[in-house]
Structure formats: C-alpha cells, structure tokens
PDB file of C-alpha atoms and ligand atoms in Angstrom:
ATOM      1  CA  UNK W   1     -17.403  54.750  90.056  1.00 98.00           C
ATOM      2  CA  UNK W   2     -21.130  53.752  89.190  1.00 98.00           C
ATOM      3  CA  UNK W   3     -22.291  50.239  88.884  1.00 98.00           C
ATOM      4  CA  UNK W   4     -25.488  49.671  86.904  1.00 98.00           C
ATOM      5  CA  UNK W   5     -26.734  46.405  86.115  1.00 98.00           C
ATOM      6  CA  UNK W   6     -29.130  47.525  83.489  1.00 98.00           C
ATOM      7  CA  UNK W   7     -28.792  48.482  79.855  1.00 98.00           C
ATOM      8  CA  UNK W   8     -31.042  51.886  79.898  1.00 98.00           C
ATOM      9  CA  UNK W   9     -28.865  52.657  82.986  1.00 98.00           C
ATOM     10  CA  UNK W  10     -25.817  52.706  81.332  1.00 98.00           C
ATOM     11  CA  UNK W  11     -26.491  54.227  78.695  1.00 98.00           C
ATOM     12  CA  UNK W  12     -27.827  56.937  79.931  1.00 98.00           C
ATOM     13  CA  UNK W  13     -24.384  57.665  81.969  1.00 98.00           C
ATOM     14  CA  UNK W  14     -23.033  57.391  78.757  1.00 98.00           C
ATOM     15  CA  UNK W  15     -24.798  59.606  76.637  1.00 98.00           C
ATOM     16  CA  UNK W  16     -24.556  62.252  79.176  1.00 98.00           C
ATOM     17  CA  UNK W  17     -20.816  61.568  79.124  1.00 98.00           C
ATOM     18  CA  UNK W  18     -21.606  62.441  75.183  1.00 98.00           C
ATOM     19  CA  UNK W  19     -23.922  65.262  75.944  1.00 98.00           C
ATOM     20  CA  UNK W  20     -21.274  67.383  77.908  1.00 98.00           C
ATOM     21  CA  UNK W  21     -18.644  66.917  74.705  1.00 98.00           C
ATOM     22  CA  UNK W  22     -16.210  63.786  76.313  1.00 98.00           C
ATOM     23  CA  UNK W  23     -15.490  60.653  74.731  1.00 98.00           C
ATOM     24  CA  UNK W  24     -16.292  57.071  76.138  1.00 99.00           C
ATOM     25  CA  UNK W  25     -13.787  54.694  76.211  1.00 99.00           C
ATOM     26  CA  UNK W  26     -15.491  50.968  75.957  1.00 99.00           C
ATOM     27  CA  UNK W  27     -13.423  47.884  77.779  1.00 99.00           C
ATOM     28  CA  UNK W  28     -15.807  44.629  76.815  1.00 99.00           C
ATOM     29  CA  UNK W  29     -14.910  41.997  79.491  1.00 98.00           C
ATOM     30  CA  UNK W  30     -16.065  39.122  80.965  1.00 98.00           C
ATOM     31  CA  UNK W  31     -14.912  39.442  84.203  1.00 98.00           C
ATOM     32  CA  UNK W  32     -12.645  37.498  86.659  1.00 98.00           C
ATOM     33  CA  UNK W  33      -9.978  40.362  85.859  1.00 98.00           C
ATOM     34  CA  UNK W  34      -6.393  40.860  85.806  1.00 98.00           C
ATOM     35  CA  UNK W  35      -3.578  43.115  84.798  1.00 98.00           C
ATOM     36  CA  UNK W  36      -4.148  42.696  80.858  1.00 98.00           C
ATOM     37  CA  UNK W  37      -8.185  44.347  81.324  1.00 98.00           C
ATOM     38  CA  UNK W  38      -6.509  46.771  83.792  1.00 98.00           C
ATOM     39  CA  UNK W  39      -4.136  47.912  81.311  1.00 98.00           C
ATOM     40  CA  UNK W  40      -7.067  48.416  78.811  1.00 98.00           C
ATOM     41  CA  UNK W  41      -8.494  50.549  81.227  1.00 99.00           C
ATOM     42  CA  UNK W  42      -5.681  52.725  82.285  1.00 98.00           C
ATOM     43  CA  UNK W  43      -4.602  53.024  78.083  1.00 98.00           C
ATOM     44  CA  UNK W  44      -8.545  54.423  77.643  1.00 99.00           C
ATOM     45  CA  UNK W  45      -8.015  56.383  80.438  1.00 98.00           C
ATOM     46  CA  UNK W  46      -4.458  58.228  79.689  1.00 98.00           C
ATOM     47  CA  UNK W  47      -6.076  58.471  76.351  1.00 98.00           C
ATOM     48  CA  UNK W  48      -8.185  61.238  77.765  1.00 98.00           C
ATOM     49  CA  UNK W  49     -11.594  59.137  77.488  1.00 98.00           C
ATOM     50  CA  UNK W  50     -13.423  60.998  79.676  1.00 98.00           C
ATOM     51  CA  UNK W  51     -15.165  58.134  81.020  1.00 98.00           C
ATOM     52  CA  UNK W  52     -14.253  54.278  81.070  1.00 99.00           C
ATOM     53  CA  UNK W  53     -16.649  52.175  80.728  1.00 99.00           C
ATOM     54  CA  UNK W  54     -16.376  48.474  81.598  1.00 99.00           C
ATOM     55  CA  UNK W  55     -18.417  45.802  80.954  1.00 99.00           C
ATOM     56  CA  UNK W  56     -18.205  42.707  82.778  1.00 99.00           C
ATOM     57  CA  UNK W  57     -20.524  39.722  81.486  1.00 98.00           C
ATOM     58  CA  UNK W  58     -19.773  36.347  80.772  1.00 98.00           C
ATOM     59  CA  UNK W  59     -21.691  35.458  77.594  1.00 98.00           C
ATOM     60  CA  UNK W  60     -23.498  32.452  77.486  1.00 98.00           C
ATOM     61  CA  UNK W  61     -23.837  32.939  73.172  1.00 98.00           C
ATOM     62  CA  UNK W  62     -19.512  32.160  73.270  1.00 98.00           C
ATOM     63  CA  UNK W  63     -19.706  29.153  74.753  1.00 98.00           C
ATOM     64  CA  UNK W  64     -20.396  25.392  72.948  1.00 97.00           C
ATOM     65  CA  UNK W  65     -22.291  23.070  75.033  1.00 96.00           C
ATOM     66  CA  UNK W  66     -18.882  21.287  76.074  1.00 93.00           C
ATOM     67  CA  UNK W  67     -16.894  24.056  77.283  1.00 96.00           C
ATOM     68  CA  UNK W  68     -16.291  25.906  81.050  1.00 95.00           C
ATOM     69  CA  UNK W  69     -19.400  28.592  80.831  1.00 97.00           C
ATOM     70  CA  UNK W  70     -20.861  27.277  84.237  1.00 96.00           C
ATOM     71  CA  UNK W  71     -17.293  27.312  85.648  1.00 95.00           C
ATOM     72  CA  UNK W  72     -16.084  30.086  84.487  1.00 97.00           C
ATOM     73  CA  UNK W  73     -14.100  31.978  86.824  1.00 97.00           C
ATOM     74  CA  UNK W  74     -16.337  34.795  88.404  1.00 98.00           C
ATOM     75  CA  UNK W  75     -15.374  37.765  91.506  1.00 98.00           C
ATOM     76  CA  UNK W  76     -17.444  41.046  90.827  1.00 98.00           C
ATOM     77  CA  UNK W  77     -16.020  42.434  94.136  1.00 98.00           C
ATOM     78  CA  UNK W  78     -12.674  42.460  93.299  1.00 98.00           C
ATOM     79  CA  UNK W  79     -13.183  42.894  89.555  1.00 98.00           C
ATOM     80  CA  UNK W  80     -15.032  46.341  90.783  1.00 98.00           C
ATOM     81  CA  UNK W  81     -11.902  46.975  93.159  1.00 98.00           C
ATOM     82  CA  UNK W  82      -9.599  46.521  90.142  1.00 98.00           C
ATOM     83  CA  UNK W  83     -11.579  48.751  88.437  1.00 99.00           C
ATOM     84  CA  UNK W  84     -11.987  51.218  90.442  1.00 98.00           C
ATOM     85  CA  UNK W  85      -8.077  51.119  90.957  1.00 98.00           C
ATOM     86  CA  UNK W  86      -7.823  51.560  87.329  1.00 98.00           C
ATOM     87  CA  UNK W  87      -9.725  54.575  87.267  1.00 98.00           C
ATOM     88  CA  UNK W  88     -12.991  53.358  85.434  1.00 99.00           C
ATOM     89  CA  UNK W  89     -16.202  55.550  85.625  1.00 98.00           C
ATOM     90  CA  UNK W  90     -19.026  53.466  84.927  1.00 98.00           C
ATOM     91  CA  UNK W  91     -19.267  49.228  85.233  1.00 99.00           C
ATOM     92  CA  UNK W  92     -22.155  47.780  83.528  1.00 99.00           C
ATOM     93  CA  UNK W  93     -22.345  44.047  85.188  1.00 98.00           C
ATOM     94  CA  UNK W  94     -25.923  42.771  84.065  1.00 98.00           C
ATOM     95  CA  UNK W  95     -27.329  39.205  84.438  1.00 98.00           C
ATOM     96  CA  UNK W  96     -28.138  37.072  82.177  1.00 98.00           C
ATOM     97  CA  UNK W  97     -31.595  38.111  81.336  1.00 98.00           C
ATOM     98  CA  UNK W  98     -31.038  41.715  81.023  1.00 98.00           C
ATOM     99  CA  UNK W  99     -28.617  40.794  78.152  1.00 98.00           C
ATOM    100  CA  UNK W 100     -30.763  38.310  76.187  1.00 98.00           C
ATOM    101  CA  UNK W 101     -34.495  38.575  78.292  1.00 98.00           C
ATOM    102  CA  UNK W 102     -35.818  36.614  75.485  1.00 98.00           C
ATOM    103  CA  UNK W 103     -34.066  33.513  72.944  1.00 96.00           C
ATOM    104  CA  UNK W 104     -32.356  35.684  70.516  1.00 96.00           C
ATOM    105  CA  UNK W 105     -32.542  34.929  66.926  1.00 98.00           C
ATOM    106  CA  UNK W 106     -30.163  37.616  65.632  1.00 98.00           C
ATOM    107  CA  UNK W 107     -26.531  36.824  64.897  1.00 97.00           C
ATOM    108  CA  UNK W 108     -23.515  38.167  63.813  1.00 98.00           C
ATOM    109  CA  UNK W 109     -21.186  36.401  62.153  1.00 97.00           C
ATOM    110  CA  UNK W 110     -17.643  37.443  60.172  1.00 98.00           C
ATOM    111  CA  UNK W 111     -16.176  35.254  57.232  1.00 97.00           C
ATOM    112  CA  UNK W 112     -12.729  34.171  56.709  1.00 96.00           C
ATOM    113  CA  UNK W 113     -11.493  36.058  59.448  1.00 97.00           C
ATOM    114  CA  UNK W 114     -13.121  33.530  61.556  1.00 97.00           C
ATOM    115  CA  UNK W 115     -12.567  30.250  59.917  1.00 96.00           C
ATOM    116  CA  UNK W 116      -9.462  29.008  60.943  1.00 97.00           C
ATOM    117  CA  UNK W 117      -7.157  28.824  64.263  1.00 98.00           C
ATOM    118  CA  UNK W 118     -10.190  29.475  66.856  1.00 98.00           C
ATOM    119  CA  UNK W 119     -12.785  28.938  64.473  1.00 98.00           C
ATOM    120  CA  UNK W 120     -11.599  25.639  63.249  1.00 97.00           C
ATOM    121  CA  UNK W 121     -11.521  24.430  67.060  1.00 97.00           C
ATOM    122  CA  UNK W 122     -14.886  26.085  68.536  1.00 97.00           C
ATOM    123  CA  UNK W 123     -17.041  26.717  65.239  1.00 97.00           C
ATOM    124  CA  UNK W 124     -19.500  28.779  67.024  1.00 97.00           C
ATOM    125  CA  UNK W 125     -17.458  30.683  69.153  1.00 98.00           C
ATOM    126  CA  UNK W 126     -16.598  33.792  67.020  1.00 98.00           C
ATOM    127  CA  UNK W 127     -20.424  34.595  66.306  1.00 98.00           C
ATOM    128  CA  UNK W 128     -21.315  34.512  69.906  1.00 98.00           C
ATOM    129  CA  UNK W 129     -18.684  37.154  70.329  1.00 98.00           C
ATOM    130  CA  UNK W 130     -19.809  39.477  67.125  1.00 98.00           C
ATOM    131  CA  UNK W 131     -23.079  39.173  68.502  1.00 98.00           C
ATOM    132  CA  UNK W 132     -22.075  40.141  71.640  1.00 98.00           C
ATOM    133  CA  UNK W 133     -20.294  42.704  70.960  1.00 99.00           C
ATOM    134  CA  UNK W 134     -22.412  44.064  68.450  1.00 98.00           C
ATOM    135  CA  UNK W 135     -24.687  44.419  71.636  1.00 98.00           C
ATOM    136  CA  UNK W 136     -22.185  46.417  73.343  1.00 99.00           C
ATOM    137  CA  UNK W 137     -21.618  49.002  70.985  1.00 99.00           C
ATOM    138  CA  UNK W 138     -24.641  49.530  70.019  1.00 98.00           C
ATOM    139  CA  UNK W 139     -25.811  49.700  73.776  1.00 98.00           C
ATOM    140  CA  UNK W 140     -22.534  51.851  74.478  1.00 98.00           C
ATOM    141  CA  UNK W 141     -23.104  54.024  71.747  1.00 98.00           C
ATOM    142  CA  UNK W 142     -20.284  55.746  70.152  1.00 98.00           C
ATOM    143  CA  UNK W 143     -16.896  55.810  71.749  1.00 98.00           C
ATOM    144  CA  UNK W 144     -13.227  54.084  71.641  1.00 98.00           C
ATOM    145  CA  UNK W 145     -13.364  50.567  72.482  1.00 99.00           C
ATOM    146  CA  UNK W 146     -10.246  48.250  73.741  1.00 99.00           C
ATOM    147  CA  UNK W 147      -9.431  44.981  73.382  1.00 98.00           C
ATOM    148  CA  UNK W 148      -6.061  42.967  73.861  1.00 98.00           C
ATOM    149  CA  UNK W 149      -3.650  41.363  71.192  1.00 98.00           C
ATOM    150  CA  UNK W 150      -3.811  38.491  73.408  1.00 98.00           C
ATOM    151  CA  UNK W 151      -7.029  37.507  71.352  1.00 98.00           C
ATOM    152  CA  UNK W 152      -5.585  38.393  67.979  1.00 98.00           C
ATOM    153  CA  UNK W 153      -8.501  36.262  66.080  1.00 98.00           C
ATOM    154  CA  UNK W 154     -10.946  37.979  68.306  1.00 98.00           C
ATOM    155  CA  UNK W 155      -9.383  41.941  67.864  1.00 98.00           C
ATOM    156  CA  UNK W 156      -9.627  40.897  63.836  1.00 98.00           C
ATOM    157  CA  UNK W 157     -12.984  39.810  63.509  1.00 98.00           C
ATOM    158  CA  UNK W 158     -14.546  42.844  66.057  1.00 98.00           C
ATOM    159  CA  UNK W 159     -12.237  45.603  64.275  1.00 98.00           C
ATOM    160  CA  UNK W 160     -13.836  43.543  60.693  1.00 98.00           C
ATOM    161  CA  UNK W 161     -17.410  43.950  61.888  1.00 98.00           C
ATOM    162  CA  UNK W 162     -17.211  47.173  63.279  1.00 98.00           C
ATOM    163  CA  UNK W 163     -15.480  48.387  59.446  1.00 98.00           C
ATOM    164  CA  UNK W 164     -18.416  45.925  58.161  1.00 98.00           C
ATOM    165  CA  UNK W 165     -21.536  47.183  60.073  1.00 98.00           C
ATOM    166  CA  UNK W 166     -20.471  50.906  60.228  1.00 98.00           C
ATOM    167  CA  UNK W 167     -20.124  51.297  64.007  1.00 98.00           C
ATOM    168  CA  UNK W 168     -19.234  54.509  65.241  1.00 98.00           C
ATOM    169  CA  UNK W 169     -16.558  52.845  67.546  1.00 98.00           C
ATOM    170  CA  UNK W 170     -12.892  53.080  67.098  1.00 98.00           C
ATOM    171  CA  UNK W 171     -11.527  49.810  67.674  1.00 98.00           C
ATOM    172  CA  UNK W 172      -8.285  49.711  69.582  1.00 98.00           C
ATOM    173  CA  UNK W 173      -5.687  46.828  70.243  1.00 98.00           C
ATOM    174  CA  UNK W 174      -3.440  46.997  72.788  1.00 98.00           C
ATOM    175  CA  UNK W 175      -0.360  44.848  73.877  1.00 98.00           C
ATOM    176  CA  UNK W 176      -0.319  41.561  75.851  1.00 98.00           C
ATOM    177  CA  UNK W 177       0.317  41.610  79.618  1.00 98.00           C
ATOM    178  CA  UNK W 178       2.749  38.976  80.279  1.00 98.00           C
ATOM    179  CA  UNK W 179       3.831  37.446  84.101  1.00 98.00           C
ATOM    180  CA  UNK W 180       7.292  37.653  84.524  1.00 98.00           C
ATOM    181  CA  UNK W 181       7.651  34.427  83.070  1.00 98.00           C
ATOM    182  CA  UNK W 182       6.487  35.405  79.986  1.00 98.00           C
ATOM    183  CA  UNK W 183       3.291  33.669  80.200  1.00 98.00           C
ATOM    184  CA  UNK W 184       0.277  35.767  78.837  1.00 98.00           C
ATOM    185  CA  UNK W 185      -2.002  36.697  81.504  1.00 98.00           C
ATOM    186  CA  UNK W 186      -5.621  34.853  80.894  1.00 98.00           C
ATOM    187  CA  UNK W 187      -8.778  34.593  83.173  1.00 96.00           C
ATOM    188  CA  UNK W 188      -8.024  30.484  82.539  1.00 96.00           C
ATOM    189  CA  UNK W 189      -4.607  30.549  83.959  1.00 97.00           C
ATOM    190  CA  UNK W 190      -6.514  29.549  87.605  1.00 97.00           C
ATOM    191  CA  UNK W 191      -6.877  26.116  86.118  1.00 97.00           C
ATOM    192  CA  UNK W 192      -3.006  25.353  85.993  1.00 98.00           C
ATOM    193  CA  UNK W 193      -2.131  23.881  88.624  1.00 98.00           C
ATOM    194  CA  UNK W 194       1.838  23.878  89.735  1.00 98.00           C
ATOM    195  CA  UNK W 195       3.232  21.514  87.126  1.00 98.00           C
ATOM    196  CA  UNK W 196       0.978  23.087  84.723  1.00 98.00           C
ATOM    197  CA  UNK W 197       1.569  26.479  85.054  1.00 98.00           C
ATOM    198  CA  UNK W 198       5.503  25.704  84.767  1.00 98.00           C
ATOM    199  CA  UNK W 199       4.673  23.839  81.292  1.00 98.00           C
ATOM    200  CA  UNK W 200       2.516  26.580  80.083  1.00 98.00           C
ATOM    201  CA  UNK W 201       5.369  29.287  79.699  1.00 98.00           C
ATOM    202  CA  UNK W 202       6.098  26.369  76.336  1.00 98.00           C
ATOM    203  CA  UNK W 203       3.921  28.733  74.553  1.00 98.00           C
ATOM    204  CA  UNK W 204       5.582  32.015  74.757  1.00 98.00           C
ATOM    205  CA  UNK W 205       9.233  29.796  74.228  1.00 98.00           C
ATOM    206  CA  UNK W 206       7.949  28.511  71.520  1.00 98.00           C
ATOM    207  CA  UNK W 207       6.964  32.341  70.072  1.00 99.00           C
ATOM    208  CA  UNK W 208      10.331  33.552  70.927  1.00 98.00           C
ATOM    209  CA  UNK W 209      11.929  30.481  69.256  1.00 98.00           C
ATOM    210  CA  UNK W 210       9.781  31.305  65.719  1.00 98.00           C
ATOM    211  CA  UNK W 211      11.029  35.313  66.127  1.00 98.00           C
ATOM    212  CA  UNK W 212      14.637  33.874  66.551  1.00 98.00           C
ATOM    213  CA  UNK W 213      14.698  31.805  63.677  1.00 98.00           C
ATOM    214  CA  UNK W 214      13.092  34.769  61.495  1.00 98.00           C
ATOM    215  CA  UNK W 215      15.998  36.843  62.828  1.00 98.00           C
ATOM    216  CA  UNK W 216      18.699  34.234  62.559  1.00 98.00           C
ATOM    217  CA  UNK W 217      17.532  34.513  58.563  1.00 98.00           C
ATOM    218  CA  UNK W 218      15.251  31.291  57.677  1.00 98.00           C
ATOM    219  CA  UNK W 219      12.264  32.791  54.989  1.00 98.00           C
ATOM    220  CA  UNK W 220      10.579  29.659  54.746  1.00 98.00           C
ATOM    221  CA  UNK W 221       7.179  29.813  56.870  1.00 98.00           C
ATOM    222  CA  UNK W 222       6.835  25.656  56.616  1.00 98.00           C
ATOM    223  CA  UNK W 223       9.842  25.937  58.473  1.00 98.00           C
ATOM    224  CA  UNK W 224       9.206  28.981  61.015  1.00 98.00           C
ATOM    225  CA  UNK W 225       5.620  26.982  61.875  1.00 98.00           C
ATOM    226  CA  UNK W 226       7.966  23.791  62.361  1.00 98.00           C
ATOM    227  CA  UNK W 227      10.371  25.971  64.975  1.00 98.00           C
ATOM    228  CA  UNK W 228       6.582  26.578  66.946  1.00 98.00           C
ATOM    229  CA  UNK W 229       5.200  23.059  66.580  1.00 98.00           C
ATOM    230  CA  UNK W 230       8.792  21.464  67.878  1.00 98.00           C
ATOM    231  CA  UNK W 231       9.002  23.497  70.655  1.00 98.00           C
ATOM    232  CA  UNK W 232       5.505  23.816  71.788  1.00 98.00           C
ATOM    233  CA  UNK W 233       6.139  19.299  71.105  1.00 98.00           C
ATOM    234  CA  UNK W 234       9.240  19.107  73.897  1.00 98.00           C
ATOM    235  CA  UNK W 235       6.627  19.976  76.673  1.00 98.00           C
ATOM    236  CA  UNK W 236       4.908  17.008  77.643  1.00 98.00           C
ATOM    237  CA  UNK W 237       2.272  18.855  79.434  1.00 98.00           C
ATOM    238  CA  UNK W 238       1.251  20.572  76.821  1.00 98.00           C
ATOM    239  CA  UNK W 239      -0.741  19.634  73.119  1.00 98.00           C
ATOM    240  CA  UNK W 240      -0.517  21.623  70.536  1.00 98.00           C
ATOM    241  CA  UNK W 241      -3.838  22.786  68.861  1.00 98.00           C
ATOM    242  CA  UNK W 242      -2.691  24.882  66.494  1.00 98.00           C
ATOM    243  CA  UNK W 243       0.688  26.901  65.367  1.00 98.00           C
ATOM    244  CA  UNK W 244       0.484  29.198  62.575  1.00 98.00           C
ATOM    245  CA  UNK W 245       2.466  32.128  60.708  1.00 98.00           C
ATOM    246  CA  UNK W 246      -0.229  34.471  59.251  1.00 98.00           C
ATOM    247  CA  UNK W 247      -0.449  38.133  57.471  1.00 97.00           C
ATOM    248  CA  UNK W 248      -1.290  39.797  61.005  1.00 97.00           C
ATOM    249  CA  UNK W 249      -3.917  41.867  58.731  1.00 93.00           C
ATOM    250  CA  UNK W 250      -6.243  39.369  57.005  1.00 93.00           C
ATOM    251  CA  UNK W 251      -5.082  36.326  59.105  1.00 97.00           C
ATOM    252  CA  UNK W 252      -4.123  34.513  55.844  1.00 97.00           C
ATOM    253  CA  UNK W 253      -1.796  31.876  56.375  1.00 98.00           C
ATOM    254  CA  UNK W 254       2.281  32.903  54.766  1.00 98.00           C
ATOM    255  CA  UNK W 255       2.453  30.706  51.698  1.00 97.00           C
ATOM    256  CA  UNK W 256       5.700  32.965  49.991  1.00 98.00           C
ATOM    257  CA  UNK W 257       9.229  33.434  51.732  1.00 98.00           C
ATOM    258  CA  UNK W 258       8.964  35.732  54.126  1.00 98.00           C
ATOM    259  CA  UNK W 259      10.203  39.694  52.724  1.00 98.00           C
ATOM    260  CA  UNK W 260      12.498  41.898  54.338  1.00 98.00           C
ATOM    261  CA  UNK W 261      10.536  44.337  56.112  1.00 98.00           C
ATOM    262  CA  UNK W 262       7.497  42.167  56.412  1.00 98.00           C
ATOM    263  CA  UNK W 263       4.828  42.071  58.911  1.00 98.00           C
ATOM    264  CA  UNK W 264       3.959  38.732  60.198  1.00 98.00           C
ATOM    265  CA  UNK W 265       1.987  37.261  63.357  1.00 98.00           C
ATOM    266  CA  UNK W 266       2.750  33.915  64.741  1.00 99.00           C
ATOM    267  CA  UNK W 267       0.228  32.376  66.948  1.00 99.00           C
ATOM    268  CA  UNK W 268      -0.327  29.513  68.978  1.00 98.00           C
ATOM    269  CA  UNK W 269      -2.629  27.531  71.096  1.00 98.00           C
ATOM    270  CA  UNK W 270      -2.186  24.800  72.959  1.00 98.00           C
ATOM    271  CA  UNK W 271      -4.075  22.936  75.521  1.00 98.00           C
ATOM    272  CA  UNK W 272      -2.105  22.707  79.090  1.00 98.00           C
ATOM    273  CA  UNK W 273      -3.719  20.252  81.629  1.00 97.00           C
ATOM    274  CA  UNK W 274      -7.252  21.925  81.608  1.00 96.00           C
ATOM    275  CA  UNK W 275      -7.425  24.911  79.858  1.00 97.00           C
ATOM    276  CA  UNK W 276      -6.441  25.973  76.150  1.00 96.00           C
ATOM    277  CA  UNK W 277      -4.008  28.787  76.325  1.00 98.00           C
ATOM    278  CA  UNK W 278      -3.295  31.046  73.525  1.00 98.00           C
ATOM    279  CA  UNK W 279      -0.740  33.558  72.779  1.00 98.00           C
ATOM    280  CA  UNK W 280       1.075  35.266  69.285  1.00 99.00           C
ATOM    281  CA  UNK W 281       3.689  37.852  68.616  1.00 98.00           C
ATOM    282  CA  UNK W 282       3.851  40.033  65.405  1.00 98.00           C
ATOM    283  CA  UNK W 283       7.261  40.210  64.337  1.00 98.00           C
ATOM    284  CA  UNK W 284       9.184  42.841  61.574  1.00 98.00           C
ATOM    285  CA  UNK W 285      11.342  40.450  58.995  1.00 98.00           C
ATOM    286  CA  UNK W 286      14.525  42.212  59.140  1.00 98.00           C
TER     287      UNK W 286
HETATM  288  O1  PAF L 301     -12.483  38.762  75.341  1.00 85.06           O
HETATM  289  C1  PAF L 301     -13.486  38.629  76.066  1.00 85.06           C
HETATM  290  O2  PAF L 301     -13.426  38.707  77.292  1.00 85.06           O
HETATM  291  C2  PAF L 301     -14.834  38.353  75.420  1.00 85.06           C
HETATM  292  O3  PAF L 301     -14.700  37.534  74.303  1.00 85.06           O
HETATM  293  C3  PAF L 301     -15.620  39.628  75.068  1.00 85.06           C
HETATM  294  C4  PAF L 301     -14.912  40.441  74.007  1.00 85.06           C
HETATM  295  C5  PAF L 301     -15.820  40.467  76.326  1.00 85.06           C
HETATM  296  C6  PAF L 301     -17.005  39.253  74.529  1.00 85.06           C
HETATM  297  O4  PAF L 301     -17.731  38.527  75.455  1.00 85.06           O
END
C-alpha cells in the first residue's frame, strides 16, 4: 500500500492504474475509521477495482464555526492499518494546505437536495462537502467512487453533482454497518459515553418502529413520522432534530398515502449527549 500526502502524487498512481487498462475505485473519508469505510473498501475491491484508493482528510470547508473540526477524532496509524487490512492500494492523507494552499473562492453547491434535514440544521455544511468532493474526483480522475447510506443526504447531493457537473465517476452507495446493537457505526460514536451509547440505539428503534407500522398497514406518512418522533421522544437522552419520511430519490418529503409497492426512506437525527447521530432505512410498502 502507498501513502502519498500530495495531490500530483496520487494522481499519478492513479493514472498509471488507468494507463495499464484497470479501474480506480475512490473511498472519500475523513479518517478516524471503522467497519462502515472498511466495507467501502472491501465492496470496491471485490468489485474488481484494480486499485482502491482512499482518501483520508478532514475538511475544514464542512465544518461551521461552532462545530467539532478541531476535535475531530483523528489516528492515521491505525486508519492506514485498517486499510491496509482492507486491501486498499493507494492512501492519499494530505494536510491542510496541500488541499486548499490558498483561501478558496470556488464552491459547489446542490439545490433542494440540500435544503432540508442536514441542510436545515448546518446551512453550510453540504457545500463544503460538494466542494470537497468535487476536489476529489477531479484530483482522482475517473473511477468508481463509494460512499455509505449512512449519509443518505450526503450520497444524494454527491450522486446529484456528479449527474450535474458531468464527472466521469460512478457514484456508488453501499449499506450501513450497524454494531450488534443496531446502532450505525459513526466516527462520533467516541463521544457517547456509557449511558449515552445505551440511549443512542433510540434511533435505529425508532426506524424499525416506522418500518413496522408501514408493514402492520398504516399509509398515512403524518402518522409513520409520528411512530419516529414518539419513539425517538421515550429516550430521555436523546433530542430529536429531525424525523422524516421522504421519496428516497429526490428527498421530497411523502405528502400522499403511501402505495403498495412504494419506495420510501425514513430518516432521523437526533442529538445524544454530545454528538448528533443520524441514521435511515428505505423500506418497500408492501
Ligand atoms: O462522509 C465523509 O466522511 C465526508 O463528508 C466526505 C465525503 C469524505 C467529504 O469530506
């Protein structure tokens, strides 16, 4: 596995990659990794990528002035070692100035898809990450690129802008990585502590509870989003930011009866002790 910390370095592994006829397989991440990026990385590489390429870089541009950017959780040596484990080629882990070595003045941003849920909460948030990853690809070049269902909001408005901005990148979701618990796995689980991290599996009960009434018949989103908001409400640890039932391909919120043989997404977010934890599950209406 080669670790560059420069832009001109990796691409250069990567167009060679190009040069002898493989495909790359892009994994954007920001580090402080854990079974969820490793399962990004071992989809890219049993889809016959025949190089995975991780980036690890915590972007200042995704980050308000309020939030955990100087605290975020950071370990390159074991995010290299789980790497490595997970069969990646080619890290690219470059500081700060490499990525923006001057104030940048270009940005990316994607309507609608980024208005509500996320955006409503942290209004700059999704440009930082188009801009980002706009970086990415175009530093990457072209190639398959993963990202997790965990950050449905997020997989929308990259696989948008990518459509949008004619990237020749293949975007690719792939399922959440849950602990046994059920709890999606997430860089900002480290800031539960005990009690917290009991309370936090509210989230994924409260999913399950929205899927059950949709099975057990009820067509009424108002009411589906009220099955969320009650259950994600009987955890005192927890506050609910947001609970929603949504058309999982334009993120527009259900306003009919649900349909028999409808796909819908229902998210939530909530904040648990420190951090806000998110998590959704698309469901089939029987
Ligand atoms: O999901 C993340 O870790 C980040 O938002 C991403 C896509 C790597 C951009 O910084």
């Amino acid at each position: 596995m080669q670790v560059v910390e420069t832009i001109a370095g990796f691409r250069h592994l990567l167009d060679g990659t190009r040069h002898d006829g493989g495909r790359v397989g892009l994994v954007p991440t920001m580090g402080y990794l854990h079974d969820g990026h490793a399962s990004l990385m071992r989809r890219s590489v049993a889809d016959g990528d025949a190089v995975t390429a991780v980036t690890i870089f915590v972007n200042p541009l995704q980050f308000a002035a309020n939030e955990d950017l100087a605290s975020y959780p950071r370990d390159l040596d074991r995010d290299l070692a789980l790497c490595e484990a997970a069969g990646v080629g080619v890290v690219l882990a470059p500081p700060v100035e490499e990525m923006y070595p001057e104030p940048i003045l270009t940005t990316v941003s994607v309507a609608e898809v980024s208005a509500r849920m996320e955006g409503a909460t942290r209004p700059t948030h999704f440009a930082g990450v188009a801009t980002v990853v706009s970086k990415l690809f175009n530093i990457a070049g072209p190639c398959r690129a993963y990202f997790g269902e965990k950050d449905f909001q997020q997989l929308a408005v990259v696989t948008k802008m990518a459509r949008d901005l004619n990237f020749p990148v293949e975007v690719v979701g792939c399922p959440i990585v849950r602990e046994p618990d059920g709890l999606a796995m997430s860089s900002r689980n480290v800031y539960l502590d005990e009690h917290e991290r009991r309370a936090a599996t509210v989230l994924w009960a409260a999913l399950q509870r929205g899927a059950a009434v949709i099975e057990a018949g009820e067509r009424s989103p108002a009411a589906i989003v009220d099955a969320l908001v009650a259950t994600v409400g009987s955890e005192p640890r927890a506050t609910l930011d947001y609970a929603e039932l949504v058309d999982p391909a334009t993120l527009a919120p259900c306003a009919e009866p649900l349909a028999s043989g409808q796909e819908v997404r229902l998210l939530v977010a909530a904040q648990v002790g420190r951090p806000r934890l998110l998590d959704n599950l698309g469901v089939t209406v029987p």
